[in-house]
Coordinates of C-alpha atoms in Angstrom, one line a residue:
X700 CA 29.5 19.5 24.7
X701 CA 31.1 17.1 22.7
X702 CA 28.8 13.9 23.4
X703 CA 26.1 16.3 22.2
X704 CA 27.9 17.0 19.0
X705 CA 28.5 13.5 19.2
X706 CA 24.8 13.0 19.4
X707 CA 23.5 15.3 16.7
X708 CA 26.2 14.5 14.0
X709 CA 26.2 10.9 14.7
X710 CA 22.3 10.6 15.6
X711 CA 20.6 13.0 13.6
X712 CA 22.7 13.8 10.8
X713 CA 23.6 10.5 9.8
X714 CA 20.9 8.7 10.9
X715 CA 20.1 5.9 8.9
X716 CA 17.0 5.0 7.5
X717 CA 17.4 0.9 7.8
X718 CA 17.2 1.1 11.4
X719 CA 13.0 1.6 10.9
X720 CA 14.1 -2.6 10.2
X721 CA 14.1 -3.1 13.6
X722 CA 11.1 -1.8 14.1
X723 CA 9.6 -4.3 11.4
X724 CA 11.7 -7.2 12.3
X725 CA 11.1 -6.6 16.3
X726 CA 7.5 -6.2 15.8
X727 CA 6.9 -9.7 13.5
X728 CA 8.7 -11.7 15.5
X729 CA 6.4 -10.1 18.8
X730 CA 3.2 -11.1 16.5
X731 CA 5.1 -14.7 15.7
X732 CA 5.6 -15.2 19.4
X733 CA 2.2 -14.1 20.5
X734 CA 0.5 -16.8 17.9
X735 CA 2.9 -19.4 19.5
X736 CA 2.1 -19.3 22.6
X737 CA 4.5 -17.0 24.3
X738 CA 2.8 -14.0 25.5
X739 CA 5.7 -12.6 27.7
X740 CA 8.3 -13.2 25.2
X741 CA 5.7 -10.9 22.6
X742 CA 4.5 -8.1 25.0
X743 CA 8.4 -7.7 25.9
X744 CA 9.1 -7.0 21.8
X745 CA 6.5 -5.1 21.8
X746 CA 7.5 -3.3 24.5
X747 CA 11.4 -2.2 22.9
X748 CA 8.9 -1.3 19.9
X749 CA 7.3 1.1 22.0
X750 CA 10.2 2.7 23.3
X751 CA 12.0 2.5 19.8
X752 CA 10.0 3.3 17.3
X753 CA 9.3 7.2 18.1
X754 CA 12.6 7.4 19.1
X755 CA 13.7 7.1 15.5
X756 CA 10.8 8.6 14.0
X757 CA 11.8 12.2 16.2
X758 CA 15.5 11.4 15.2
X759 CA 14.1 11.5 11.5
X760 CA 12.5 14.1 11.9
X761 CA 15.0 16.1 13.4
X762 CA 17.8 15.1 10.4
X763 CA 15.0 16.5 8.5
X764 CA 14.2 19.8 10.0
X765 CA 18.1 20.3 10.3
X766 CA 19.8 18.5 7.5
X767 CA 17.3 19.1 5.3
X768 CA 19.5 19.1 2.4
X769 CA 21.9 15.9 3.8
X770 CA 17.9 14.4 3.8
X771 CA 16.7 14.9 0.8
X772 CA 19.7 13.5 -1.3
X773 CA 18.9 10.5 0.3
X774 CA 15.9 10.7 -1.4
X775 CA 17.8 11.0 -4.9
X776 CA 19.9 8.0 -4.5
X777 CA 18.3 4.7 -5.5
X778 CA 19.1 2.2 -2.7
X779 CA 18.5 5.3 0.3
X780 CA 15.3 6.1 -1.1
X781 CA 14.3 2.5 -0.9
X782 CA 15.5 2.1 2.2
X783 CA 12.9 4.8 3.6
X784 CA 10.4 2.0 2.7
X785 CA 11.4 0.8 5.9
X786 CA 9.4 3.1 7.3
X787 CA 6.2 2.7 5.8
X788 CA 6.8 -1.2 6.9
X789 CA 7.5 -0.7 10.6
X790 CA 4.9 2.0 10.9
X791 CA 2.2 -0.7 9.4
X792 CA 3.9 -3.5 11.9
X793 CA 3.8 -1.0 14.8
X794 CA -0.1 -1.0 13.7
X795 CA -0.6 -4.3 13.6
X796 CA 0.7 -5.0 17.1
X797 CA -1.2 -2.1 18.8
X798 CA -4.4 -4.4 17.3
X799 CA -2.7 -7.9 18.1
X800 CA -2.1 -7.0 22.0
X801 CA -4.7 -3.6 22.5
X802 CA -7.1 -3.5 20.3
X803 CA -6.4 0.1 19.6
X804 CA -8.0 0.1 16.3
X805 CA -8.4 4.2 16.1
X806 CA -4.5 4.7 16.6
X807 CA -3.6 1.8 14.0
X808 CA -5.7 4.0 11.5
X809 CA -3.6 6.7 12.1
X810 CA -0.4 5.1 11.6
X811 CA -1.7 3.2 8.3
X812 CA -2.6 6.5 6.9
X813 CA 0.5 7.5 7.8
X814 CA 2.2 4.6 5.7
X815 CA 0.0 5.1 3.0
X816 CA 1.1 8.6 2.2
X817 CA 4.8 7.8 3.1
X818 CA 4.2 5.0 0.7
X819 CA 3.7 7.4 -1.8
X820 CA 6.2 9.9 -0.9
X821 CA 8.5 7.1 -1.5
X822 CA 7.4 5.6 -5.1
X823 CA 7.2 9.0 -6.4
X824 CA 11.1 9.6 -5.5
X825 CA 12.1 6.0 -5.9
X826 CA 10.1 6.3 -9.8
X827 CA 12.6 9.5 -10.4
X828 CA 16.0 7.7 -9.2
X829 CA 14.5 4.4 -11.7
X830 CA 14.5 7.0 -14.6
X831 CA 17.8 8.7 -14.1
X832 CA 20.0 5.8 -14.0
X833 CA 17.7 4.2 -17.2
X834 CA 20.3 3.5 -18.9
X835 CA 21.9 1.0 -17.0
X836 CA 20.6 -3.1 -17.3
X837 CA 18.0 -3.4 -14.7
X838 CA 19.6 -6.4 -13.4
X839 CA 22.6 -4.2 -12.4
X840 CA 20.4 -1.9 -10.7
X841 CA 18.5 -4.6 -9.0
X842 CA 19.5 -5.9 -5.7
X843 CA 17.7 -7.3 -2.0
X844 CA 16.8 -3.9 -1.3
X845 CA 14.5 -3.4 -4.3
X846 CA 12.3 -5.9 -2.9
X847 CA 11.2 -3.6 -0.3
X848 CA 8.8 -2.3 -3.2
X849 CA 6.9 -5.4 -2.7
X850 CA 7.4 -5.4 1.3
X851 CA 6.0 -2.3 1.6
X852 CA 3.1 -2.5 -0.9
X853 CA 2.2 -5.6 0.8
X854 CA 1.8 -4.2 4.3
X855 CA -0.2 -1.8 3.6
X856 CA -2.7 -4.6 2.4
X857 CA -1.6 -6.6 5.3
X858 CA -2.7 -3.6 8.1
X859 CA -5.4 -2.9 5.9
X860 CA -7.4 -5.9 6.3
X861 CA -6.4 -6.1 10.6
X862 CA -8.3 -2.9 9.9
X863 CA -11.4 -4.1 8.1
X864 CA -11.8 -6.9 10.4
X865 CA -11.3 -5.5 13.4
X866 CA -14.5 -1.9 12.3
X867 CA -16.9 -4.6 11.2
X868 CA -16.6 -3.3 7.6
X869 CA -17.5 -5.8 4.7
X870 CA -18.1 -3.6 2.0
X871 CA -17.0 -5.7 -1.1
X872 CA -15.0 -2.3 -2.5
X873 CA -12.9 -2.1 1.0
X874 CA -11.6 -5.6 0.7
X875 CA -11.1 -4.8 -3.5
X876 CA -8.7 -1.9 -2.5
X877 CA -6.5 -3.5 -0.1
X878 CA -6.8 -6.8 -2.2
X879 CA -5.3 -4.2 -4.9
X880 CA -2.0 -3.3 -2.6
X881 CA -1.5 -7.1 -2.2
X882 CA -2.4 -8.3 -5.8
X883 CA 0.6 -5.3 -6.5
X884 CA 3.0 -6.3 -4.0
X885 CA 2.4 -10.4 -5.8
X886 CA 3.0 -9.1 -9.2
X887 CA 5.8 -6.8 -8.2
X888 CA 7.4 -10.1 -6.6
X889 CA 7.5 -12.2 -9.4
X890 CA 9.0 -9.4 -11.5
X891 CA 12.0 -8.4 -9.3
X892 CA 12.5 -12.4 -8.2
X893 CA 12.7 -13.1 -12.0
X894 CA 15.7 -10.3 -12.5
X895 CA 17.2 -11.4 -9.1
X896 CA 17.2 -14.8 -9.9
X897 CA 19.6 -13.9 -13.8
X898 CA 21.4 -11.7 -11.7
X899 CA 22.5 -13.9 -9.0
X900 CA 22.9 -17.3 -10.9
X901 CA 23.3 -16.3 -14.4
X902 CA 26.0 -13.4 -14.2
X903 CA 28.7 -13.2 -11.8
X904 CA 28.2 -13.0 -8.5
X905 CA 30.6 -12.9 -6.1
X906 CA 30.1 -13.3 -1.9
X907 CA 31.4 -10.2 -1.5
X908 CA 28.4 -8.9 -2.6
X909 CA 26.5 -10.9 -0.4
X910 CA 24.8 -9.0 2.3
X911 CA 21.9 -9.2 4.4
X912 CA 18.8 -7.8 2.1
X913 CA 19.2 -10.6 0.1
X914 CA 17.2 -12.3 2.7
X915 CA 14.5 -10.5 1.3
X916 CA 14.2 -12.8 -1.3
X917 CA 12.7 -15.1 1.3
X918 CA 10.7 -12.1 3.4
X919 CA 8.9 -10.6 0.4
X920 CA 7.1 -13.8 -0.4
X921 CA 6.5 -14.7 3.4
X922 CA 4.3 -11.0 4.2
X923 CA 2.9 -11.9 0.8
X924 CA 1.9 -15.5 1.9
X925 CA 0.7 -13.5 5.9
X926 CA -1.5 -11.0 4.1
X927 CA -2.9 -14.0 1.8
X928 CA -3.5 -16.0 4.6
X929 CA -5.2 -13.1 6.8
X930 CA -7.8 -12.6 3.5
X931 CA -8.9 -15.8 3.1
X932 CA -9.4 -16.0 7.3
X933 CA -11.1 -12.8 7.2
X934 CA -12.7 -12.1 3.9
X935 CA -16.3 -12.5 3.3
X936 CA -17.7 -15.5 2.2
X937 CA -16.1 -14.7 -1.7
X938 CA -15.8 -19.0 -2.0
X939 CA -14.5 -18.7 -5.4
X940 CA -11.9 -15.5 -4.6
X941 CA -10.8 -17.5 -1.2
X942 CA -9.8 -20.5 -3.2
X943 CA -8.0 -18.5 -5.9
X944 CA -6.0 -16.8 -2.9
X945 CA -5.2 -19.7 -1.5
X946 CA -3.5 -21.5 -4.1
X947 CA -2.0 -18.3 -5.0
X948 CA -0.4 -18.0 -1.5
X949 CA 0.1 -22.0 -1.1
X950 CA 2.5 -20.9 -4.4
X951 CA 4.8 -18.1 -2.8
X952 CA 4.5 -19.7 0.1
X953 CA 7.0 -22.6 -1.4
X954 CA 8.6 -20.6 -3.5
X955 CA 9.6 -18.5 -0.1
X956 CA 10.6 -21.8 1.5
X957 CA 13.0 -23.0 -1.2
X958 CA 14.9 -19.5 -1.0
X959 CA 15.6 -20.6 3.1
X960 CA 18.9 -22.8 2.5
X961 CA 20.1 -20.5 0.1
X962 CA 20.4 -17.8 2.1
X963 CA 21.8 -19.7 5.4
X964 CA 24.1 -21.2 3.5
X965 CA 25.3 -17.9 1.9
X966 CA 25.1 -16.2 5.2
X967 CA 27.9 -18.6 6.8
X968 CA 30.0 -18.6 4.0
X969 CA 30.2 -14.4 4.4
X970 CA 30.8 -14.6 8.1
X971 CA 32.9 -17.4 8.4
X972 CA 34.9 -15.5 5.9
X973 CA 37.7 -13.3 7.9
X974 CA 41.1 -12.0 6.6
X975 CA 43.0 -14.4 4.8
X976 CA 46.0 -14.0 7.6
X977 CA 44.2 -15.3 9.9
X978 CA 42.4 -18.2 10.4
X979 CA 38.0 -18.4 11.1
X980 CA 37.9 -18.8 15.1
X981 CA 36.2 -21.3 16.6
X982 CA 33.1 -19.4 18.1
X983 CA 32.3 -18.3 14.5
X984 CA 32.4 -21.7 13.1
X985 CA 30.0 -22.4 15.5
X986 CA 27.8 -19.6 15.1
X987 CA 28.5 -17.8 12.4
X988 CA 25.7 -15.2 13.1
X989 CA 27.7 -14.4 16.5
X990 CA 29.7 -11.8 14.7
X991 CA 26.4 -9.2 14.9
X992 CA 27.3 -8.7 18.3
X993 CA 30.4 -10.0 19.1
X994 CA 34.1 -9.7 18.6
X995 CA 36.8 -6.8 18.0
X996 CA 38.6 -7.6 15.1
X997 CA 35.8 -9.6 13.3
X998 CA 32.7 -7.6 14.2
X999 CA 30.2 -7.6 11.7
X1000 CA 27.0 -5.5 12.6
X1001 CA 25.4 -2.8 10.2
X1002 CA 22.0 -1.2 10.3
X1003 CA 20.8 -2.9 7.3
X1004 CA 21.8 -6.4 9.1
X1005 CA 18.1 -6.3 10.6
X1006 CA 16.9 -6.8 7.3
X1007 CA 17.6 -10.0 7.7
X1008 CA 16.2 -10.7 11.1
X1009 CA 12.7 -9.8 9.3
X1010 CA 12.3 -12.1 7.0
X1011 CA 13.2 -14.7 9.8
X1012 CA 10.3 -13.7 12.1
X1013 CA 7.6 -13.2 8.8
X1014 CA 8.4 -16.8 7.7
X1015 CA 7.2 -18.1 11.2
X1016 CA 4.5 -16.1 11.3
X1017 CA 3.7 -16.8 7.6
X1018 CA 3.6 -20.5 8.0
X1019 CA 1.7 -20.5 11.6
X1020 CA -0.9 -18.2 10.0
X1021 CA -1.1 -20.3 6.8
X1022 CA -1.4 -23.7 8.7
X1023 CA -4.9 -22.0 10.0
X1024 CA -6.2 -20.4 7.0
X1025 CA -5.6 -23.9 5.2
X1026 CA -6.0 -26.0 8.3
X1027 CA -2.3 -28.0 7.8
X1028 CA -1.8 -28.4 11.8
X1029 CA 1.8 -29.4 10.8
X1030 CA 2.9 -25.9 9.6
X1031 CA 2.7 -24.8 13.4
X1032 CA 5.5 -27.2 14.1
X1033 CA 8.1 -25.4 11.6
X1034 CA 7.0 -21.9 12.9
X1035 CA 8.0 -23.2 16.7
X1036 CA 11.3 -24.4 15.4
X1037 CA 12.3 -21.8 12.9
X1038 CA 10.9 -19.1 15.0
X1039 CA 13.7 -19.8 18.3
X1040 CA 16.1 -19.5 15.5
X1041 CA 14.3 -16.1 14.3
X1042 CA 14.5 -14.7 18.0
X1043 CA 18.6 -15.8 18.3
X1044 CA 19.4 -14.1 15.1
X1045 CA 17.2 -11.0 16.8
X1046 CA 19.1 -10.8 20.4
X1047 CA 22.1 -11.2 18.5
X1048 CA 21.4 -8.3 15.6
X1049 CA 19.8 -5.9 18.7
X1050 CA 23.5 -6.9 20.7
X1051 CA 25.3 -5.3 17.9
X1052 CA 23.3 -2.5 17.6
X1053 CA 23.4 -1.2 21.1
X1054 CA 27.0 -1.8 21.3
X1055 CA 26.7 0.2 17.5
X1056 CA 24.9 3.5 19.1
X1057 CA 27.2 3.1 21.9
X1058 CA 30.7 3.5 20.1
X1059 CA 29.2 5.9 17.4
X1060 CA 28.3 8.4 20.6
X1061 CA 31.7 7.7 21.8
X1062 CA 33.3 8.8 18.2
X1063 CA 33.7 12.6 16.8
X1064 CA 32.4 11.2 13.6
X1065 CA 30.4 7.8 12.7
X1066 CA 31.3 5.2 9.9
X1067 CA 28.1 6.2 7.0
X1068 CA 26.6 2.8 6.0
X1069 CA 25.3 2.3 2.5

């Protein structure tokens, strides 16, 4: 009786909406490792997908046809409600492997549609938080999490044209309206970047309030430079359109890139970063990243730490799939490199998770992440 209580105050009623994360980053760096080379290593990702990602979407549902109320104040609090983009990006990634490794074209329709009106759940809750808190600076309110606006915007462009390619369809109006989501999700990147950018090196900014959506800041332009890269492979012969996407994705592409030791080298500096009475052990030094799964005293793992296991896998797949669509053979040697790194940081995220679920069952009530 109690590990059920366990199980539905724990599971359902605090379930958190970052974990749909794993579904994105699990299912990018399956696509990254298919592209590679390494069929097994993808159909095994793609596998947990499978066996993850309804699991979560009936433990959502459940919070929702129980804790209703729990659920939708969620909803009315900025970063929650932006986290529940997650969902409309691992539901479009789920899609895009079901066409990667089946094929299964009719069922990744019905999970795009399904993003595409969660999509719109979400702005039009997200648009309401934005206006009640108008009166603070919208660099304060700003953060790695916003950027899921443009993550999410941009996969529905990025399933969208899978989609077209894969029904035969090159009706010039199609390719306009999923050009549209990923035009949106560009514009929407160099807006936030800009107000990121003041915010993190122009005020104060202190590591404490580092944490792992900043990596974002990298992601967001790498499923903007994928979805570039799959139009100008797959759109119709548009020569003049095709080269203004390319330079366009050539441009976030780098501007993704330069974000990369940034972000590892504020990553270390937060995990190697334990309590002042004691000093950093040796395995952290070592690999800082360890702390996701390992560890007692200096255990570090929290739902939203798989958004940064995302942006690792979209960056290899990024730069593999813009080495093709621009025919720079040399890309596919970063996206072999970065992309081992991408799958550590992943076993070592999906560790602390399990051993997460497994001491949150084990408690009367669970720790509530922000």
């Amino acid at each position: 009786m109690k590990l059920l209580n366990a199980i539905i105050d724990n599971g359902i009623r605090d379930f958190h909406p970052a974990y749909f994360a794993m579904i994105m980053a699990t299912g990018i760096v399956s696509i990254a490792f298919e592209a590679i080379g390494f069929p097994a290593i993808a159909k095994t990702l793609f596998g947990i997908n499978l066996l993850f990602y309804p699991a979560f979407c009936g433990l959502l549902a459940a919070r929702g046809m129980i804790f209703w109320p729990k659920l939708l104040a969620d909803f009315r609090t900025l970063r929650r409600a932006l986290l529940f983009l997650t969902f409309v990006v691992g539901t479009n990634t789920i899609g895009m492997q079901l066409i990667y490794f089946y094929q299964a074209t009719g069922l990744a329709m019905l999970l795009w549609s399904t993003a595409l009106v969660s999509w719109f759940g979400c702005i039009y809750f997200i648009t309401h938080c934005f206006f009640a808190i108008r009166d603070k600076p919208i660099y304060e309110i700003v953060n790695g999490v916003t950027l899921l606006l443009v993550v999410s915007t941009t996969s529905v462009s990025l399933l969208g044209i899978r989609l077209l390619d894969s029904m035969g369809i090159n009706e010039a109006y199609a390719y306009c309206v999923v050009g549209g989501f990923w035009l949106t999700g560009f514009v929407l990147y160099l807006i936030i970047i800009t107000m990121l950018i003041y915010r993190m090196f122009f005020r104060q900014f202190e590591i404490a309030e580092w944490d792992a959506p900043y990596w974002i800041c990298m992601g967001a332009a790498a499923i903007i430079t994928l979805a570039g890269s799959e139009f100008i492979i797959r759109m119709p012969e548009w020569e003049y359109i095709r080269m203004v996407v390319m330079k366009m994705t050539v441009f976030i592409w780098f501007l993704g890139t330069l974000w990369i030791p940034y972000l590892l080298l504020m990553d270390i500096r937060k995990f190697i970063r334990v309590n002042a009475a004691t000093s950093t052990p040796l395995w952290i030094k070592m690999l800082p990243w360890s702390r996701l799964a390992f560890g007692k005293q200096h255990y570090a793992y929290d739902p939203p730490a798989w958004s940064r296991v995302f942006p690792m896998g979209m960056y290899t797949a990024s730069t593999l799939f813009l080495g093709q669509a621009a025919g720079i053979e040399y890309l596919a040697i970063i996206s072999q490199y970065w992309g081992w790194f991408a799958l550590l940081i992943w076993f070592l995220t999906f560790m602390g998770m399990l051993r997460a679920v497994i001491h949150t069952i084990r408690l009367p009530t669970s720790k509530q992440y922000d």
